[in-house]
Short mmCIF file of C-alpha atoms in Angstrom, two decimals:
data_model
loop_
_atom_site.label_atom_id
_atom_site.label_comp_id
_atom_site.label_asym_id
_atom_site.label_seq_id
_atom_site.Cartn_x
_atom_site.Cartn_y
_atom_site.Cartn_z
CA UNK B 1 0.00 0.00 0.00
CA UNK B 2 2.42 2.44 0.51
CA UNK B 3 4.47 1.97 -2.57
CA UNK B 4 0.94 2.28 -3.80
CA UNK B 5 -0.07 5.71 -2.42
CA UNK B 6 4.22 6.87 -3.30
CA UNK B 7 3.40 5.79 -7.88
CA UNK B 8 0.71 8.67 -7.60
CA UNK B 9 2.67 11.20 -6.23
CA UNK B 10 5.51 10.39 -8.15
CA UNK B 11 3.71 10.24 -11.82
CA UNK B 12 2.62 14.04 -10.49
CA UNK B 13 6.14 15.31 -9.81
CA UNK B 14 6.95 14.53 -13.55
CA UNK B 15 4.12 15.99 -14.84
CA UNK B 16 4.36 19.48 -13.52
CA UNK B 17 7.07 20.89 -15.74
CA UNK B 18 4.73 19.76 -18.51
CA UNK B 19 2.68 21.95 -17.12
CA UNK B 20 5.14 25.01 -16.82
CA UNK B 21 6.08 24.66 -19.79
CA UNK B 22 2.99 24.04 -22.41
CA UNK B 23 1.29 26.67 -19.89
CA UNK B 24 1.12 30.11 -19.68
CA UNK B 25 0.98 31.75 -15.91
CA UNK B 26 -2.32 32.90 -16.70
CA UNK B 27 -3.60 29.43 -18.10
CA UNK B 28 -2.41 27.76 -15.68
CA UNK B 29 -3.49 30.22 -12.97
CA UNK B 30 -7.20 29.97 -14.38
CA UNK B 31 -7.34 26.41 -14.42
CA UNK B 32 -6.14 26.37 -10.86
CA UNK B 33 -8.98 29.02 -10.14
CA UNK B 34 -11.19 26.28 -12.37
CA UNK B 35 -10.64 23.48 -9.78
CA UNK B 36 -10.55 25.67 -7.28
CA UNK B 37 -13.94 26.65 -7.88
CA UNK B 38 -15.08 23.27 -8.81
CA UNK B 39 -13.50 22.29 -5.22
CA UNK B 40 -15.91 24.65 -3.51
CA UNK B 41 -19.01 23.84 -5.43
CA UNK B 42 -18.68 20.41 -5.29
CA UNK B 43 -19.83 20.70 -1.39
CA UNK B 44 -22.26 23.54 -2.33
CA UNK B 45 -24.09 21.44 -5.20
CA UNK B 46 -23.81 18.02 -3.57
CA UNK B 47 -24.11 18.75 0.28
CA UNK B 48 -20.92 17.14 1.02
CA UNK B 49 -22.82 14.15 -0.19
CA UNK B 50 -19.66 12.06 -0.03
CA UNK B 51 -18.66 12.40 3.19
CA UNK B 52 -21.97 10.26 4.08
CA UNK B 53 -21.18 7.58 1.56
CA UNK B 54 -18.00 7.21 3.59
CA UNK B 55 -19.89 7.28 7.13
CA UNK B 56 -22.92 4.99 5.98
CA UNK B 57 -20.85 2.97 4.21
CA UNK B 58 -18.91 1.81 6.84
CA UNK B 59 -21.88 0.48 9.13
CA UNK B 60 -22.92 -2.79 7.76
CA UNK B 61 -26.68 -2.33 8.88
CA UNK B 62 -27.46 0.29 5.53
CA UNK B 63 -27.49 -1.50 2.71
CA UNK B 64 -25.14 -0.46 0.14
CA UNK B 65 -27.20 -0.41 -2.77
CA UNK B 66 -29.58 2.48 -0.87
CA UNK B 67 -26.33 4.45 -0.44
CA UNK B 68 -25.44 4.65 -3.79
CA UNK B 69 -28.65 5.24 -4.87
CA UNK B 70 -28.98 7.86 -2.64
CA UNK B 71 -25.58 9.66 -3.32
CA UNK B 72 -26.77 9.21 -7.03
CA UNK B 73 -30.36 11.18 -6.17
CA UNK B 74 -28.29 14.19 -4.55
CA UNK B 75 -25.65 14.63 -6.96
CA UNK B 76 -27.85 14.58 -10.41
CA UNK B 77 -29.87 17.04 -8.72
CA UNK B 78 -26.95 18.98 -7.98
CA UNK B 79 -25.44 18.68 -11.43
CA UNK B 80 -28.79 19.57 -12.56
CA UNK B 81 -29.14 23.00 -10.50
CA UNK B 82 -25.45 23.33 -11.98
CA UNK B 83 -26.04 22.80 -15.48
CA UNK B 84 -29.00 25.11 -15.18
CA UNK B 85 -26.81 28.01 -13.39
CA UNK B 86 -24.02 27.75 -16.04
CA UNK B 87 -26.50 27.33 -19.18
CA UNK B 88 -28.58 30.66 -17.95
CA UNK B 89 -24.79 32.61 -17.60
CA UNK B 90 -23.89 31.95 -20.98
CA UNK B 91 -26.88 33.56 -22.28
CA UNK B 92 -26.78 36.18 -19.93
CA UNK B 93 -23.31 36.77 -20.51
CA UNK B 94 -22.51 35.84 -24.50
CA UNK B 95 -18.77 36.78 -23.90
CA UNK B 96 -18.28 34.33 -21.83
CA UNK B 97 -16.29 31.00 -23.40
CA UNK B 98 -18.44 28.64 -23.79
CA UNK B 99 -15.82 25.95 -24.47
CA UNK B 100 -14.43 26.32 -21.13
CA UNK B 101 -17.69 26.30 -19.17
CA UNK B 102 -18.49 22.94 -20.52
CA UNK B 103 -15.36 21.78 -19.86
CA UNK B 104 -15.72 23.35 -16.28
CA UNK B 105 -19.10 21.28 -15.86
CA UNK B 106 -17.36 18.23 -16.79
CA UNK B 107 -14.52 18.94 -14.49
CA UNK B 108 -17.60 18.68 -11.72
CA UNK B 109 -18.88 15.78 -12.54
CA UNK B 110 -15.70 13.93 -12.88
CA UNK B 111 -14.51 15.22 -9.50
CA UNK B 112 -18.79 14.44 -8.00
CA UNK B 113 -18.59 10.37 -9.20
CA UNK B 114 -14.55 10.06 -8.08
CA UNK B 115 -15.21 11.12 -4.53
CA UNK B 116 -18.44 9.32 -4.68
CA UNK B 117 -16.59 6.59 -5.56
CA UNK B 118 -13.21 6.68 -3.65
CA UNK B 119 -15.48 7.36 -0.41
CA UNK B 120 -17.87 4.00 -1.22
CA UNK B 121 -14.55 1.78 -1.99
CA UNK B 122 -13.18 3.07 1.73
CA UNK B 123 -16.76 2.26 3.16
CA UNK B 124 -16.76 -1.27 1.82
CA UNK B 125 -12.82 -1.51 2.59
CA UNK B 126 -11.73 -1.69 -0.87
CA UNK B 127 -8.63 0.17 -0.75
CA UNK B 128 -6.36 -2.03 -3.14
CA UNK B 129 -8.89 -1.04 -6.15
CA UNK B 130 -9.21 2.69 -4.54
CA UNK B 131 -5.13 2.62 -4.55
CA UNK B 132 -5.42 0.68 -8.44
CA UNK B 133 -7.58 3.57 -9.09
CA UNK B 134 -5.21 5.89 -8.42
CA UNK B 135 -2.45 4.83 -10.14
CA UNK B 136 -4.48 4.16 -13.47
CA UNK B 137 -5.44 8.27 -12.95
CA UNK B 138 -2.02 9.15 -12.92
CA UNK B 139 -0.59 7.18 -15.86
CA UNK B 140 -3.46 8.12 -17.61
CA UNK B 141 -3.36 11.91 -16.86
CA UNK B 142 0.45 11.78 -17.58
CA UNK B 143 -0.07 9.95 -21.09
CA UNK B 144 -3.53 12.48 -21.92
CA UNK B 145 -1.14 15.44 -20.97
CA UNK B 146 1.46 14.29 -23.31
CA UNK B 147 -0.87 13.93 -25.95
CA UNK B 148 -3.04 16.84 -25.48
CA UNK B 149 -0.45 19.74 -24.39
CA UNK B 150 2.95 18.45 -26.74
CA UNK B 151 0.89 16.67 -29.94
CA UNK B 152 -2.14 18.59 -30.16
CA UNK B 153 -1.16 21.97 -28.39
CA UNK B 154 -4.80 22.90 -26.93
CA UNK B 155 -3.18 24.48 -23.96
CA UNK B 156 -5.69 25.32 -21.21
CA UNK B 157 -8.43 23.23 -22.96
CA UNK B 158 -6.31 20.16 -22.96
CA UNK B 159 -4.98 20.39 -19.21
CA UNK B 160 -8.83 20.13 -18.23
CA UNK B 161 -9.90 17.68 -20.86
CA UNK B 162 -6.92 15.13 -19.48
CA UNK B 163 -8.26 15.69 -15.80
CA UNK B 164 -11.52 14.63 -17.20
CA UNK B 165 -10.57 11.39 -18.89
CA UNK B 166 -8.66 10.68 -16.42
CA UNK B 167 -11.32 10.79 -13.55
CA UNK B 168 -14.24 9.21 -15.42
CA UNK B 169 -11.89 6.67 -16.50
CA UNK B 170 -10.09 5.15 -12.63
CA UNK B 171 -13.91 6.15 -11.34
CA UNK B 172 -15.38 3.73 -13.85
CA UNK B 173 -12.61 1.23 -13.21
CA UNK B 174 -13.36 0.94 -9.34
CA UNK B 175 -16.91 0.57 -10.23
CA UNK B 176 -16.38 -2.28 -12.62
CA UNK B 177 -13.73 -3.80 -10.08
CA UNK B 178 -16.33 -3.79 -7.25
CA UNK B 179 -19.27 -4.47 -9.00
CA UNK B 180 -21.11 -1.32 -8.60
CA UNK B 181 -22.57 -1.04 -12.39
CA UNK B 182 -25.24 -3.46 -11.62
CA UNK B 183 -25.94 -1.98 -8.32
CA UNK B 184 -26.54 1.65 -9.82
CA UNK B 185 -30.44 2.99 -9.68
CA UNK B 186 -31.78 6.07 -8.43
CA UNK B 187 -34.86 4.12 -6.01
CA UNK B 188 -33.83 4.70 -2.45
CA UNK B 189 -35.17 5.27 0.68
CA UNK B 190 -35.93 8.72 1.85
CA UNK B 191 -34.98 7.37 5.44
CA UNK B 192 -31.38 7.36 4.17
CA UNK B 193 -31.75 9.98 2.23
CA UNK B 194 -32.54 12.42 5.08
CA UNK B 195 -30.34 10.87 7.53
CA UNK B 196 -27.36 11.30 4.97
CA UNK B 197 -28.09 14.78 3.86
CA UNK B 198 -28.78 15.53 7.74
CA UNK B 199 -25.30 14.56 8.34
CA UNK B 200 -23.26 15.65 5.72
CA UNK B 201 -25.37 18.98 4.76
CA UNK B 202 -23.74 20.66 8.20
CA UNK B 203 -20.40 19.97 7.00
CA UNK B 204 -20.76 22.32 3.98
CA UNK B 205 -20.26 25.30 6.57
CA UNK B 206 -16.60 23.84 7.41
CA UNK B 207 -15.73 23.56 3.44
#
């Protein structure tokens, strides 16, 4: 495990002078204000939703189908409210880049399912495919980078693209490694559902 949690870290250090240099200050400064912002709305969309997947998931007496499907409720509905927000300030504001508020969007969602995710595989003590996961985001954001910022040359666009790909794709690889696919559905009890948002909703305050 700990060589593990050391690849990640490692596969980062070698991609930040990538970064330096395919990057200007200010792209690189607004795509730190980008996941920055992402960061923040993340608990403001989703009620710090995953912080009660981790909780609930760890007592064996809520079934684990019910949390997912209740995490699932609470986070469309956030992307939805998100979506809806972003959509209205692009015609609002037709300056605005449109290019890059999709891409912001997506940087959302990709962030919502991997803590969704990471927090259910620690719940059900699945940290080998949580660490897996991990590593298979690095490699792969290293290898998108290369592609994207040295072969392609999209600059901003293509740091936030390979943050993408790279999320959805170790997010959809601890999901097929524990089985979660078949489990996903959006019928859940609205005991759970108030008892998580009841505990995780306060925690948006300390975000």
């Amino acid at each position: 495990f700990g060589l593990g949690s050391m690849i990640p870290k490692i596969l980062t250090m070698l991609v930040v002078p990538l970064y330096t240099t395919c990057l200007s200050p200010a792209e690189y400064g607004t795509a730190d204000l980008l996941f920055s912002t992402s960061g923040l709305f993340l608990a403001l969309f989703t009620l710090n939703i995953s912080e009660s997947v981790l909780r609930f998931a760890l007592n064996k007496s809520f079934p684990k189908e019910q949390i997912l499907a209740a995490s699932l409720r609470v986070m469309l509905t956030g992307s939805a409210i998100l979506g809806s927000g972003l959509l209205l300030f692009s015609f609002l504001m037709p300056s605005a880049d449109r290019s890059l508020l999709i891409l912001f969007y997506l940087t959302f969602l990709s962030l919502e399912l991997d803590n969704m995710i990471s927090a259910f595989c620690r719940g059900i003590d699945r940290i080998s495919v949580l660490i897996q996961g991990q590593i298979l985001h690095s490699v792969l954001s290293l290898c998108f980078n290369l592609l994207f910022l040295l072969v392609f040359r999209w600059g901003l666009r293509a740091y936030l693209l390979a943050s993408i790909l790279s999320y959805l794709s170790s997010t959809l690889y601890c999901m097929l490694r524990c089985q979660l696919l078949r489990s996903v559905n959006l019928r859940c009890s609205h005991t759970i559902l108030r008892e998580m948002l009841a505990y995780s909703a306060p925690l948006v305050l300390s975000t």
